[in-house]
CSV table of C-alpha atoms in Angstrom, one decimal:
chain,number,residue,atom,x,y,z
L,1,MET,CA,144.0,-1.7,13.5
L,2,PRO,CA,143.2,1.5,11.2
L,3,GLY,CA,146.0,4.2,10.9
L,4,ALA,CA,149.4,4.8,9.5
L,5,GLY,CA,151.6,2.4,8.4
L,6,ALA,CA,155.4,1.8,8.1
L,7,SER,CA,156.9,4.4,5.9
L,8,GLY,CA,157.9,3.2,2.3
L,9,GLY,CA,161.2,2.5,1.0
L,10,SER,CA,163.5,5.4,-0.5
L,11,GLY,CA,163.8,5.5,-4.1
L,12,GLY,CA,167.1,4.1,-5.8
L,13,GLY,CA,169.7,6.8,-6.8
L,14,GLY,CA,169.9,7.8,-10.6
L,15,GLY,CA,172.5,6.1,-13.0
L,16,CYS,CA,175.5,8.3,-13.8
L,17,GLY,CA,175.6,10.3,-17.4
L,18,GLY,CA,177.5,9.1,-20.0
L,19,LYS,CA,180.8,10.4,-21.1
L,20,PRO,CA,180.9,12.7,-24.4
L,21,GLY,CA,182.4,11.3,-27.4
L,22,GLN,CA,186.1,12.9,-28.3
L,23,GLY,CA,186.3,15.5,-30.7
L,24,GLY,CA,188.1,14.6,-34.2
L,25,GLY,CA,191.1,15.9,-34.8
L,26,ALA,CA,192.6,18.2,-37.4
L,27,GLY,CA,193.5,17.8,-40.4
L,28,GLY,CA,197.3,18.5,-41.5
L,29,SER,CA,198.5,21.5,-43.4
L,30,SER,CA,200.2,22.1,-46.4
L,31,ILE,CA,202.0,25.5,-46.2
L,32,ALA,CA,205.4,25.7,-48.8
L,33,LEU,CA,206.5,29.2,-46.7
L,34,VAL,CA,205.7,30.8,-43.6
L,35,SER,CA,207.5,34.1,-43.0
L,36,ILE,CA,207.6,35.6,-39.4
L,37,GLY,CA,208.5,39.5,-39.4
L,38,ALA,CA,210.9,38.6,-42.5
L,39,GLN,CA,211.0,41.2,-45.8
L,40,LEU,CA,211.0,39.1,-48.8
L,41,THR,CA,211.4,39.3,-52.4
L,42,PHE,CA,211.2,36.8,-54.7
L,43,ASP,CA,212.5,36.5,-57.9
L,44,SER,CA,211.6,34.0,-60.5
L,45,CYS,CA,210.4,31.5,-57.6
L,46,THR,CA,207.6,29.6,-57.2
L,47,LEU,CA,205.8,28.4,-54.5
L,48,GLN,CA,203.6,25.3,-54.5
L,49,ALA,CA,201.5,23.9,-51.2
L,50,GLY,CA,199.8,20.8,-51.5
L,51,ASN,CA,196.2,19.7,-49.8
L,52,GLY,CA,194.9,20.0,-46.5
L,53,GLY,CA,194.2,17.1,-45.0
L,54,ASN,CA,190.5,16.4,-44.3
L,55,GLY,CA,189.6,16.3,-40.3
L,56,GLY,CA,188.9,13.5,-38.2
L,57,ALA,CA,185.3,12.1,-37.3
L,58,GLY,CA,184.1,13.1,-34.3
L,59,GLY,CA,183.3,10.1,-31.1
L,60,ASP,CA,180.1,8.5,-30.5
L,61,LEU,CA,178.7,9.1,-27.0
L,62,GLN,CA,178.5,6.9,-24.1
L,63,PRO,CA,174.7,5.6,-22.9
L,64,GLY,CA,173.7,6.7,-19.4
L,65,GLY,CA,174.3,4.1,-16.4
L,66,THR,CA,172.0,1.6,-15.1
L,67,GLY,CA,169.8,3.3,-12.2
L,68,GLY,CA,170.4,2.0,-9.0
L,69,LEU,CA,168.1,-0.4,-6.6
L,70,ALA,CA,164.8,0.7,-5.3
L,71,GLY,CA,164.9,0.8,-1.7
L,72,GLN,CA,163.1,-1.8,0.6
L,73,ALA,CA,160.0,-1.4,2.0
L,74,GLY,CA,159.1,-0.2,5.6
L,75,VAL,CA,157.8,-3.5,7.8
L,76,GLY,CA,154.8,-3.1,9.7
L,77,ALA,CA,154.9,-3.2,13.5
L,78,PHE,CA,152.3,-3.4,16.3
L,79,GLY,CA,149.6,-4.3,13.8
L,80,SER,CA,150.2,-1.4,11.5
L,81,LYS,CA,149.7,-2.3,7.7
L,82,PRO,CA,154.4,-2.8,5.6
L,83,GLY,CA,155.0,0.2,3.4
L,84,CYS,CA,155.8,-0.2,0.1
L,85,PRO,CA,158.9,-0.6,-1.8
L,86,GLY,CA,160.6,2.5,-2.9
L,87,GLY,CA,160.9,2.7,-7.1
L,88,GLN,CA,164.5,2.2,-9.1
L,89,GLY,CA,166.6,4.7,-9.8
L,90,GLY,CA,166.3,6.2,-13.6
L,91,ILE,CA,168.6,5.5,-16.2
L,92,GLY,CA,171.5,8.5,-16.5
L,93,GLY,CA,171.9,10.7,-19.5
L,94,ASN,CA,173.6,10.2,-22.5
L,95,GLY,CA,176.8,11.9,-23.4
L,96,GLY,CA,177.2,14.0,-26.2
L,97,LEU,CA,178.3,13.6,-29.4
L,98,GLY,CA,181.6,14.7,-30.5
L,99,GLY,CA,182.6,17.1,-32.7
L,100,GLY,CA,184.7,16.7,-35.9
L,101,GLY,CA,187.7,17.9,-36.3
L,102,THR,CA,188.8,21.5,-38.5
L,103,GLY,CA,189.9,20.5,-41.9
L,104,GLY,CA,193.4,21.5,-42.8
L,105,HIS,CA,194.7,24.6,-44.7
L,106,ALA,CA,196.7,25.0,-48.1
L,107,LEU,CA,198.6,27.9,-48.1
L,108,ALA,CA,201.2,29.1,-50.3
L,109,LEU,CA,202.5,31.3,-48.0
L,110,ALA,CA,201.6,32.2,-44.3
L,111,TYR,CA,203.2,35.0,-43.0
L,112,THR,CA,203.4,37.7,-40.4
L,113,GLY,CA,204.6,41.7,-40.9
L,114,LEU,CA,205.3,42.9,-44.5
L,115,SER,CA,203.5,41.2,-47.2
L,116,PRO,CA,206.3,39.6,-49.3
L,117,THR,CA,207.5,41.5,-52.8
L,118,LEU,CA,206.6,38.8,-55.8
L,119,SER,CA,208.8,39.6,-59.5
L,120,GLU,CA,206.3,39.5,-62.6
L,121,ASP,CA,207.9,35.6,-63.3
L,122,SER,CA,207.1,34.6,-59.5
L,123,ARG,CA,204.1,32.7,-59.2
L,124,MET,CA,202.1,31.0,-55.9
L,125,ALA,CA,199.6,28.2,-56.2
L,126,GLN,CA,198.0,26.0,-53.7
L,127,GLY,CA,196.0,23.2,-53.1
L,128,ALA,CA,192.6,22.1,-51.7
L,129,ALA,CA,191.4,23.1,-48.1
L,130,GLY,CA,190.3,19.6,-46.2
L,131,ALA,CA,187.4,19.2,-45.5
L,132,GLY,CA,185.7,18.9,-42.2
L,133,GLY,CA,185.2,16.0,-40.3
L,134,PRO,CA,182.0,14.6,-39.5
L,135,GLY,CA,180.3,14.7,-36.0
L,136,GLY,CA,179.9,11.7,-33.8
L,137,GLY,CA,177.1,9.7,-34.6
L,138,GLY,CA,176.9,10.7,-38.4
L,139,ASP,CA,175.9,14.0,-37.5
L,140,MET,CA,176.8,15.9,-39.9
L,141,ALA,CA,174.2,19.0,-39.5
L,142,SER,CA,175.1,20.2,-36.5
L,143,ASN,CA,178.4,19.3,-35.3
L,144,SER,CA,180.8,18.7,-38.2
L,145,GLY,CA,184.1,20.4,-38.2
L,146,SER,CA,184.5,23.6,-40.3
L,147,ALA,CA,186.7,23.3,-43.9
L,148,GLY,CA,190.7,24.5,-44.0
L,149,ILE,CA,191.2,27.7,-46.0
L,150,ALA,CA,193.0,27.9,-49.5
L,151,SER,CA,195.0,30.7,-50.3
L,152,ALA,CA,198.0,31.9,-51.8
L,153,GLU,CA,198.7,34.4,-49.4
L,154,GLN,CA,197.4,34.3,-45.6
L,155,GLU,CA,198.6,37.0,-43.1
L,156,PHE,CA,198.4,35.7,-39.8
L,157,PRO,CA,198.7,37.6,-36.5
């Protein structure tokens, strides 16, 4: 008997998206002295900060989940042709790569308010700032962390 057949099966549901990679942790900072709103005078002093720590690596992505099963074909009735099965669901998208952590700071003095006064025989010195951590999956070009700051003095809000 010519004519319409049974309905086809529905397609399977798409897979779940993967979780993103975790961001890398920040590197530790080395700050010799923090002054919050104080008026300081240094006489024959040395403020020496060490090196900032490197930022941590970003985490790798999680792949997307498997798609759902295909729907079953419709059964032909009263001489009509059977329907076709539905398609399997697609694979879910991958999660994003985690960004690298920011490098730690190396500051001899961090302050708010007035800049401290130093005598001629006082000195401030700091080590190197920490490097930014690499992005997840070794992706250093687009999602690596920024380097820390190395400075004798750093005013902050």
